[in-house]
Amino acid sequence: MSKKDKVFIFDTTLRDGEQAPGASMNEKEKLEVAFQLERLGVDIIEAGFPVISKGDFNSVKSVAKHIKKSRVCGLARSVKKDIDACYDAVKGAKRPRIHIFLATSKIHLEYKLKRTKEEILKMAVDAVKYARKKTDDVEFSPEDASRTDKDFLFRIVEAVIKAGAKTVNIPDTVGYGVPDQFGQLILDIRNNVPNINKSIISVHCHNDLGIAVANSLAAIKNGARQVECTVNGIGERAGNASVEEIIMALQTRSDYYGCSTGIKTQEICRTSRLVSKYSGFVVAPNKAIVGANAFRHEAGIHQDGVLKERTTYEIMKPEDVGFVETGLVLGKHSGRHAFRVRLKALGIDLKDEELDRAFNRFKNVADKKKEVYDEDLIAIAEDEAKLVPKAWQLVSLSATSGTKIAPKATVSIKSKGKTFEKSSSGDGPVDACYKAIEGIVKVKGELLDYSIQSVTRGKDALGEVTVKVRIKGKNYIAHGASTDILEASAKAYLNAINKMIVQSK
Ligand code: KIV
Ligand code: ZN
């Protein structure tokens, strides 16, 4: 077999992904995602944009401190203040990178930056030289490259490489590119920039026309060797190229692309689930690679084909991307040891006290549910191993509602060993329940988003509720799981309140 060219995977879930409206994560969540990205094997983690806020700075700093294998990168505009903040945030990393950007298209120069081409060229070169004094790993992005005059693009790419940029990233910032043309642009850069061999060509595609992955792959086919992408494709507007799709396209069609990545593909599903949980962006069932239906065959002819020979209708194996086989694994007679062993096999390692709580929950669920699947176990374990210590916990809940009666709920919750109870009415049972909780906790939240998903199939499935709540001017995304949707709703709301309490300490 011929040796494959390595394509570096640059993950920007924590920077461009987190720029998606409503996707913000807190520092702990970002660090957990970074650990999972490292487990997945991404080469570079873009952890944030340090100058924009104290929160972003601290998150990048914490990722830089803890991540050992992947490079850790921060974003900066082409000004000293940004570069200083960026370096301060990433300098603790084993392998820090500064990523500088500056718009180069006519439209951005005229309307946004109000600068001439010569001024832009000088700013870019000065910024790269300044950053190179701090670290030798500097990346430069001419923002809106796909709409930039080609001759100017060649000039600026040549100049920043001469100034010391080791990676030159070509962004399709507004998702305007189409595969043939974008691939040709990469080829043109290779053929017209004399010092291009001194740097790696990267691409960064947005998904406004739904072709970010296709554009990225066309660029790789034409010589790009770094690709910037996000988990589940989250990002500004319609998002970025999705990392899982690019990885699996390169692997499944390595005969065509002749490239490989260092990715541990079996970690893909777990990464997708984690990002979905913390960003609050639910993955569509038909999403390629990680959607719940990605490996499900419904049509009789397909099922028959797969049973006879898997490859008739499957180009990838579900286990290759870490899809956990759904099977009946544990029941109400299973013990704590079997429970722990099964969780370990699913990649979940709980501390003793979390395991005790999760095991009690599992027993309750096993009593109510005929079949307990791996997905149920994951939801229970994740619910109990929340990063947020349970300042408030649900004790009990009852509610009445109907077409002709006013919805009412009575909620009992406890904190630090003390139990409180309150009844309230509301627009529906969930609203009544949330009002009762607020009455006890003395906190007023605005429910911005509420969604419920069943974890497995069937009438007795666990329901997982995701809420986005605004409390004291900040948004919190939180989850709760139960076979009872009202209980799951109450848990999710309490979890949001607990997050707020921890973060305002
Ligand atoms: O889309 C874009 O152009 C960016 C740059 C900062 C790389 O995100
Ligand atoms: Zn972008």
mmCIF file of N, CA and C in Angstrom, residues 175-268:
data_model
loop_
_atom_site.group_PDB
_atom_site.id
_atom_site.type_symbol
_atom_site.label_atom_id
_atom_site.label_comp_id
_atom_site.label_asym_id
_atom_site.label_seq_id
_atom_site.Cartn_x
_atom_site.Cartn_y
_atom_site.Cartn_z
ATOM 1 N N GLY A 175 -19.097 31.099 3.066
ATOM 2 C CA GLY A 175 -19.655 29.897 2.431
ATOM 3 C C GLY A 175 -20.034 30.119 0.978
ATOM 4 N N TYR A 176 -19.241 30.934 0.279
ATOM 5 C CA TYR A 176 -19.549 31.312 -1.104
ATOM 6 C C TYR A 176 -18.956 30.315 -2.097
ATOM 7 N N GLY A 177 -17.924 29.616 -1.679
ATOM 8 C CA GLY A 177 -17.192 28.726 -2.585
ATOM 9 C C GLY A 177 -18.019 27.540 -3.080
ATOM 10 N N VAL A 178 -17.614 27.031 -4.237
ATOM 11 C CA VAL A 178 -18.179 25.766 -4.735
ATOM 12 C C VAL A 178 -16.984 24.843 -5.018
ATOM 13 N N PRO A 179 -17.191 23.520 -4.911
ATOM 14 C CA PRO A 179 -16.038 22.616 -4.859
ATOM 15 C C PRO A 179 -14.990 22.781 -5.966
ATOM 16 N N ASP A 180 -15.382 22.791 -7.247
ATOM 17 C CA ASP A 180 -14.379 22.864 -8.313
ATOM 18 C C ASP A 180 -13.548 24.137 -8.212
ATOM 19 N N GLN A 181 -14.282 25.242 -7.995
ATOM 20 C CA GLN A 181 -13.618 26.547 -7.957
ATOM 21 C C GLN A 181 -12.713 26.679 -6.724
ATOM 22 N N PHE A 182 -13.196 26.179 -5.588
ATOM 23 C CA PHE A 182 -12.415 26.297 -4.360
ATOM 24 C C PHE A 182 -11.168 25.397 -4.440
ATOM 25 N N GLY A 183 -11.360 24.201 -5.006
ATOM 26 C CA GLY A 183 -10.206 23.302 -5.200
ATOM 27 C C GLY A 183 -9.180 23.955 -6.124
ATOM 28 N N GLN A 184 -9.685 24.600 -7.195
ATOM 29 C CA GLN A 184 -8.791 25.277 -8.146
ATOM 30 C C GLN A 184 -8.018 26.404 -7.462
ATOM 31 N N LEU A 185 -8.700 27.096 -6.522
ATOM 32 C CA LEU A 185 -8.031 28.193 -5.806
ATOM 33 C C LEU A 185 -6.804 27.663 -5.044
ATOM 34 N N ILE A 186 -6.952 26.506 -4.452
ATOM 35 C CA ILE A 186 -5.822 25.916 -3.696
ATOM 36 C C ILE A 186 -4.687 25.568 -4.669
ATOM 37 N N LEU A 187 -5.075 25.006 -5.805
ATOM 38 C CA LEU A 187 -4.061 24.661 -6.816
ATOM 39 C C LEU A 187 -3.357 25.918 -7.324
ATOM 40 N N ASP A 188 -4.147 26.974 -7.544
ATOM 41 C CA ASP A 188 -3.563 28.242 -8.025
ATOM 42 C C ASP A 188 -2.593 28.809 -6.994
ATOM 43 N N ILE A 189 -2.955 28.713 -5.731
ATOM 44 C CA ILE A 189 -2.046 29.215 -4.680
ATOM 45 C C ILE A 189 -0.742 28.421 -4.737
ATOM 46 N N ARG A 190 -0.873 27.105 -4.896
ATOM 47 C CA ARG A 190 0.355 26.274 -4.953
ATOM 48 C C ARG A 190 1.224 26.639 -6.158
ATOM 49 N N ASN A 191 0.561 26.998 -7.254
ATOM 50 C CA ASN A 191 1.319 27.278 -8.478
ATOM 51 C C ASN A 191 1.809 28.720 -8.596
ATOM 52 N N ASN A 192 1.268 29.620 -7.781
ATOM 53 C CA ASN A 192 1.610 31.042 -7.957
ATOM 54 C C ASN A 192 2.309 31.691 -6.772
ATOM 55 N N VAL A 193 2.420 30.949 -5.673
ATOM 56 C CA VAL A 193 3.113 31.527 -4.517
ATOM 57 C C VAL A 193 4.468 30.826 -4.422
ATOM 58 N N PRO A 194 5.554 31.549 -4.742
ATOM 59 C CA PRO A 194 6.853 30.880 -4.883
ATOM 60 C C PRO A 194 7.334 30.145 -3.627
ATOM 61 N N ASN A 195 7.028 30.694 -2.416
ATOM 62 C CA ASN A 195 7.541 30.048 -1.197
ATOM 63 C C ASN A 195 6.512 29.155 -0.512
ATOM 64 N N ILE A 196 5.476 28.733 -1.246
ATOM 65 C CA ILE A 196 4.366 28.004 -0.617
ATOM 66 C C ILE A 196 4.828 26.716 0.083
ATOM 67 N N ASN A 197 5.927 26.130 -0.396
ATOM 68 C CA ASN A 197 6.377 24.878 0.218
ATOM 69 C C ASN A 197 6.910 25.053 1.638
ATOM 70 N N LYS A 198 7.091 26.312 2.040
ATOM 71 C CA LYS A 198 7.575 26.552 3.405
ATOM 72 C C LYS A 198 6.420 26.571 4.414
ATOM 73 N N SER A 199 5.208 26.365 3.909
ATOM 74 C CA SER A 199 4.072 26.440 4.834
ATOM 75 C C SER A 199 3.042 25.365 4.486
ATOM 76 N N ILE A 200 2.192 25.069 5.440
ATOM 77 C CA ILE A 200 1.097 24.118 5.188
ATOM 78 C C ILE A 200 -0.120 24.926 4.753
ATOM 79 N N ILE A 201 -0.800 24.452 3.718
ATOM 80 C CA ILE A 201 -2.037 25.132 3.310
ATOM 81 C C ILE A 201 -3.195 24.509 4.086
ATOM 82 N N SER A 202 -3.970 25.393 4.715
ATOM 83 C CA SER A 202 -5.129 24.950 5.481
ATOM 84 C C SER A 202 -6.385 25.512 4.816
ATOM 85 N N VAL A 203 -7.531 24.906 5.095
ATOM 86 C CA VAL A 203 -8.788 25.505 4.619
ATOM 87 C C VAL A 203 -9.796 25.533 5.760
ATOM 88 N N HIS A 204 -10.744 26.461 5.625
ATOM 89 C CA HIS A 204 -11.713 26.708 6.701
ATOM 90 C C HIS A 204 -13.014 27.104 6.009
ATOM 91 N N CYS A 205 -13.961 26.169 5.904
ATOM 92 C CA CYS A 205 -15.149 26.431 5.079
ATOM 93 C C CYS A 205 -16.413 26.537 5.911
ATOM 94 N N HIS A 206 -17.216 27.530 5.564
ATOM 95 C CA HIS A 206 -18.527 27.681 6.208
ATOM 96 C C HIS A 206 -19.607 27.070 5.324
ATOM 97 N N ASN A 207 -20.747 26.793 5.973
ATOM 98 C CA ASN A 207 -21.724 25.903 5.338
ATOM 99 C C ASN A 207 -22.977 26.609 4.816
ATOM 100 N N ASP A 208 -22.835 27.870 4.430
ATOM 101 C CA ASP A 208 -24.031 28.635 4.032
ATOM 102 C C ASP A 208 -24.788 28.003 2.873
ATOM 103 N N LEU A 209 -24.067 27.334 1.965
ATOM 104 C CA LEU A 209 -24.747 26.660 0.847
ATOM 105 C C LEU A 209 -24.806 25.148 1.080
ATOM 106 N N GLY A 210 -24.472 24.720 2.274
ATOM 107 C CA GLY A 210 -24.545 23.285 2.599
ATOM 108 C C GLY A 210 -23.426 22.471 1.972
ATOM 109 N N ILE A 211 -22.326 23.132 1.544
ATOM 110 C CA ILE A 211 -21.264 22.378 0.860
ATOM 111 C C ILE A 211 -19.885 22.604 1.501
ATOM 112 N N ALA A 212 -19.890 22.927 2.787
ATOM 113 C CA ALA A 212 -18.602 23.180 3.463
ATOM 114 C C ALA A 212 -17.702 21.941 3.425
ATOM 115 N N VAL A 213 -18.289 20.764 3.637
ATOM 116 C CA VAL A 213 -17.467 19.542 3.638
ATOM 117 C C VAL A 213 -16.964 19.266 2.219
ATOM 118 N N ALA A 214 -17.839 19.414 1.230
ATOM 119 C CA ALA A 214 -17.437 19.172 -0.163
ATOM 120 C C ALA A 214 -16.315 20.130 -0.566
ATOM 121 N N ASN A 215 -16.423 21.393 -0.158
ATOM 122 C CA ASN A 215 -15.368 22.365 -0.483
ATOM 123 C C ASN A 215 -14.056 21.988 0.197
ATOM 124 N N SER A 216 -14.135 21.581 1.453
ATOM 125 C CA SER A 216 -12.916 21.199 2.191
ATOM 126 C C SER A 216 -12.246 20.004 1.510
ATOM 127 N N LEU A 217 -13.066 19.035 1.111
ATOM 128 C CA LEU A 217 -12.497 17.831 0.483
ATOM 129 C C LEU A 217 -11.878 18.172 -0.882
ATOM 130 N N ALA A 218 -12.523 19.085 -1.617
ATOM 131 C CA ALA A 218 -11.956 19.490 -2.916
ATOM 132 C C ALA A 218 -10.603 20.161 -2.697
ATOM 133 N N ALA A 219 -10.506 20.930 -1.605
ATOM 134 C CA ALA A 219 -9.236 21.596 -1.289
ATOM 135 C C ALA A 219 -8.165 20.558 -0.946
ATOM 136 N N ILE A 220 -8.545 19.554 -0.195
ATOM 137 C CA ILE A 220 -7.574 18.503 0.182
ATOM 138 C C ILE A 220 -7.111 17.779 -1.078
ATOM 139 N N LYS A 221 -8.039 17.501 -1.965
ATOM 140 C CA LYS A 221 -7.688 16.819 -3.223
ATOM 141 C C LYS A 221 -6.651 17.639 -4.004
ATOM 142 N N ASN A 222 -6.699 18.960 -3.803
ATOM 143 C CA ASN A 222 -5.782 19.843 -4.539
ATOM 144 C C ASN A 222 -4.580 20.300 -3.714
ATOM 145 N N GLY A 223 -4.354 19.655 -2.584
ATOM 146 C CA GLY A 223 -3.102 19.900 -1.871
ATOM 147 C C GLY A 223 -3.194 20.536 -0.498
ATOM 148 N N ALA A 224 -4.391 20.915 -0.027
ATOM 149 C CA ALA A 224 -4.476 21.432 1.349
ATOM 150 C C ALA A 224 -4.152 20.278 2.294
ATOM 151 N N ARG A 225 -3.404 20.571 3.352
ATOM 152 C CA ARG A 225 -3.026 19.491 4.273
ATOM 153 C C ARG A 225 -3.401 19.789 5.716
ATOM 154 N N GLN A 226 -4.163 20.842 5.922
ATOM 155 C CA GLN A 226 -4.796 21.062 7.223
ATOM 156 C C GLN A 226 -6.237 21.449 6.927
ATOM 157 N N VAL A 227 -7.159 20.933 7.749
ATOM 158 C CA VAL A 227 -8.557 21.274 7.520
ATOM 159 C C VAL A 227 -9.170 21.727 8.845
ATOM 160 N N GLU A 228 -9.876 22.854 8.788
ATOM 161 C CA GLU A 228 -10.467 23.397 10.011
ATOM 162 C C GLU A 228 -11.953 23.057 10.035
ATOM 163 N N CYS A 229 -12.405 22.532 11.156
ATOM 164 C CA CYS A 229 -13.783 22.052 11.196
ATOM 165 C C CYS A 229 -14.286 21.995 12.634
ATOM 166 N N THR A 230 -15.564 21.701 12.782
ATOM 167 C CA THR A 230 -16.152 21.641 14.125
ATOM 168 C C THR A 230 -16.967 20.361 14.304
ATOM 169 N N VAL A 231 -17.106 19.951 15.548
ATOM 170 C CA VAL A 231 -17.903 18.764 15.863
ATOM 171 C C VAL A 231 -19.378 19.066 15.572
ATOM 172 N N ASN A 232 -20.035 18.167 14.907
ATOM 173 C CA ASN A 232 -21.441 18.294 14.491
ATOM 174 C C ASN A 232 -21.654 19.465 13.534
ATOM 175 N N GLY A 233 -20.553 20.074 13.065
ATOM 176 C CA GLY A 233 -20.669 21.179 12.110
ATOM 177 C C GLY A 233 -21.222 22.459 12.712
ATOM 178 N N ILE A 234 -21.146 22.611 14.052
ATOM 179 C CA ILE A 234 -21.728 23.826 14.637
ATOM 180 C C ILE A 234 -20.833 25.034 14.314
ATOM 181 N N GLY A 235 -21.408 26.202 14.299
ATOM 182 C CA GLY A 235 -20.622 27.409 14.006
ATOM 183 C C GLY A 235 -21.502 28.553 13.576
ATOM 184 N N GLU A 236 -20.865 29.671 13.243
ATOM 185 C CA GLU A 236 -21.571 30.876 12.790
ATOM 186 C C GLU A 236 -22.624 30.529 11.727
ATOM 187 N N ARG A 237 -23.762 31.138 11.785
ATOM 188 C CA ARG A 237 -24.863 30.964 10.819
ATOM 189 C C ARG A 237 -25.171 29.483 10.565
ATOM 190 N N ALA A 238 -24.900 28.993 9.336
ATOM 191 C CA ALA A 238 -25.201 27.584 9.018
ATOM 192 C C ALA A 238 -24.080 26.666 9.479
ATOM 193 N N GLY A 239 -23.077 27.205 10.136
ATOM 194 C CA GLY A 239 -22.035 26.366 10.721
ATOM 195 C C GLY A 239 -20.802 26.197 9.857
ATOM 196 N N ASN A 240 -19.907 25.337 10.364
ATOM 197 C CA ASN A 240 -18.623 25.064 9.705
ATOM 198 C C ASN A 240 -18.666 23.647 9.123
ATOM 199 N N ALA A 241 -17.603 23.292 8.418
ATOM 200 C CA ALA A 241 -17.480 21.917 7.919
ATOM 201 C C ALA A 241 -17.442 20.986 9.124
ATOM 202 N N SER A 242 -18.143 19.859 9.028
ATOM 203 C CA SER A 242 -18.231 18.988 10.200
ATOM 204 C C SER A 242 -17.046 18.023 10.237
ATOM 205 N N VAL A 243 -16.405 17.975 11.402
ATOM 206 C CA VAL A 243 -15.175 17.191 11.541
ATOM 207 C C VAL A 243 -15.420 15.709 11.281
ATOM 208 N N GLU A 244 -16.545 15.194 11.775
ATOM 209 C CA GLU A 244 -16.785 13.748 11.641
ATOM 210 C C GLU A 244 -16.991 13.352 10.178
ATOM 211 N N GLU A 245 -17.614 14.259 9.406
ATOM 212 C CA GLU A 245 -17.854 13.935 7.996
ATOM 213 C C GLU A 245 -16.537 13.949 7.217
ATOM 214 N N ILE A 246 -15.697 14.929 7.518
ATOM 215 C CA ILE A 246 -14.413 15.007 6.812
ATOM 216 C C ILE A 246 -13.542 13.790 7.136
ATOM 217 N N ILE A 247 -13.469 13.470 8.420
ATOM 218 C CA ILE A 247 -12.626 12.334 8.829
ATOM 219 C C ILE A 247 -13.083 11.045 8.134
ATOM 220 N N MET A 248 -14.393 10.809 8.180
ATOM 221 C CA MET A 248 -14.877 9.536 7.624
ATOM 222 C C MET A 248 -14.834 9.536 6.097
ATOM 223 N N ALA A 249 -14.965 10.696 5.464
ATOM 224 C CA ALA A 249 -14.821 10.747 3.998
ATOM 225 C C ALA A 249 -13.374 10.415 3.631
ATOM 226 N N LEU A 250 -12.428 10.998 4.381
ATOM 227 C CA LEU A 250 -11.017 10.730 4.063
ATOM 228 C C LEU A 250 -10.667 9.267 4.303
ATOM 229 N N GLN A 251 -11.260 8.706 5.357
ATOM 230 C CA GLN A 251 -10.951 7.297 5.660
ATOM 231 C C GLN A 251 -11.649 6.345 4.686
ATOM 232 N N THR A 252 -12.939 6.570 4.471
ATOM 233 C CA THR A 252 -13.713 5.643 3.635
ATOM 234 C C THR A 252 -13.254 5.717 2.172
ATOM 235 N N ARG A 253 -12.875 6.943 1.720
ATOM 236 C CA ARG A 253 -12.452 7.095 0.341
ATOM 237 C C ARG A 253 -10.956 7.429 0.249
ATOM 238 N N SER A 254 -10.171 6.729 1.074
ATOM 239 C CA SER A 254 -8.726 6.981 1.013
ATOM 240 C C SER A 254 -8.169 6.521 -0.333
ATOM 241 N N ASP A 255 -8.920 5.635 -1.004
ATOM 242 C CA ASP A 255 -8.504 5.225 -2.356
ATOM 243 C C ASP A 255 -8.485 6.429 -3.295
ATOM 244 N N TYR A 256 -9.399 7.385 -3.060
ATOM 245 C CA TYR A 256 -9.519 8.555 -3.925
ATOM 246 C C TYR A 256 -8.652 9.722 -3.439
ATOM 247 N N TYR A 257 -8.701 9.977 -2.123
ATOM 248 C CA TYR A 257 -7.966 11.140 -1.604
ATOM 249 C C TYR A 257 -6.496 10.841 -1.325
ATOM 250 N N GLY A 258 -6.183 9.597 -1.072
ATOM 251 C CA GLY A 258 -4.794 9.215 -0.780
ATOM 252 C C GLY A 258 -4.266 9.875 0.488
ATOM 253 N N CYS A 259 -5.169 10.158 1.425
ATOM 254 C CA CYS A 259 -4.759 10.851 2.650
ATOM 255 C C CYS A 259 -5.228 10.093 3.886
ATOM 256 N N SER A 260 -4.554 10.366 5.000
ATOM 257 C CA SER A 260 -4.998 9.767 6.258
ATOM 258 C C SER A 260 -4.966 10.844 7.344
ATOM 259 N N THR A 261 -5.631 10.530 8.464
ATOM 260 C CA THR A 261 -5.599 11.435 9.622
ATOM 261 C C THR A 261 -5.151 10.581 10.801
ATOM 262 N N GLY A 262 -4.774 11.224 11.875
ATOM 263 C CA GLY A 262 -4.375 10.427 13.046
ATOM 264 C C GLY A 262 -5.552 10.204 13.986
ATOM 265 N N ILE A 263 -6.755 10.255 13.457
ATOM 266 C CA ILE A 263 -7.940 10.257 14.324
ATOM 267 C C ILE A 263 -8.348 8.853 14.775
ATOM 268 N N LYS A 264 -8.745 8.790 16.060
ATOM 269 C CA LYS A 264 -9.297 7.534 16.590
ATOM 270 C C LYS A 264 -10.805 7.596 16.345
ATOM 271 N N THR A 265 -11.217 7.039 15.224
ATOM 272 C CA THR A 265 -12.607 7.248 14.777
ATOM 273 C C THR A 265 -13.647 6.699 15.767
ATOM 274 N N GLN A 266 -13.236 5.707 16.561
ATOM 275 C CA GLN A 266 -14.183 5.122 17.531
ATOM 276 C C GLN A 266 -14.631 6.137 18.586
ATOM 277 N N GLU A 267 -13.939 7.262 18.666
ATOM 278 C CA GLU A 267 -14.316 8.295 19.650
ATOM 279 C C GLU A 267 -15.290 9.321 19.058
ATOM 280 N N ILE A 268 -15.659 9.146 17.784
ATOM 281 C CA ILE A 268 -16.470 10.174 17.111
ATOM 282 C C ILE A 268 -17.836 10.371 17.783
#
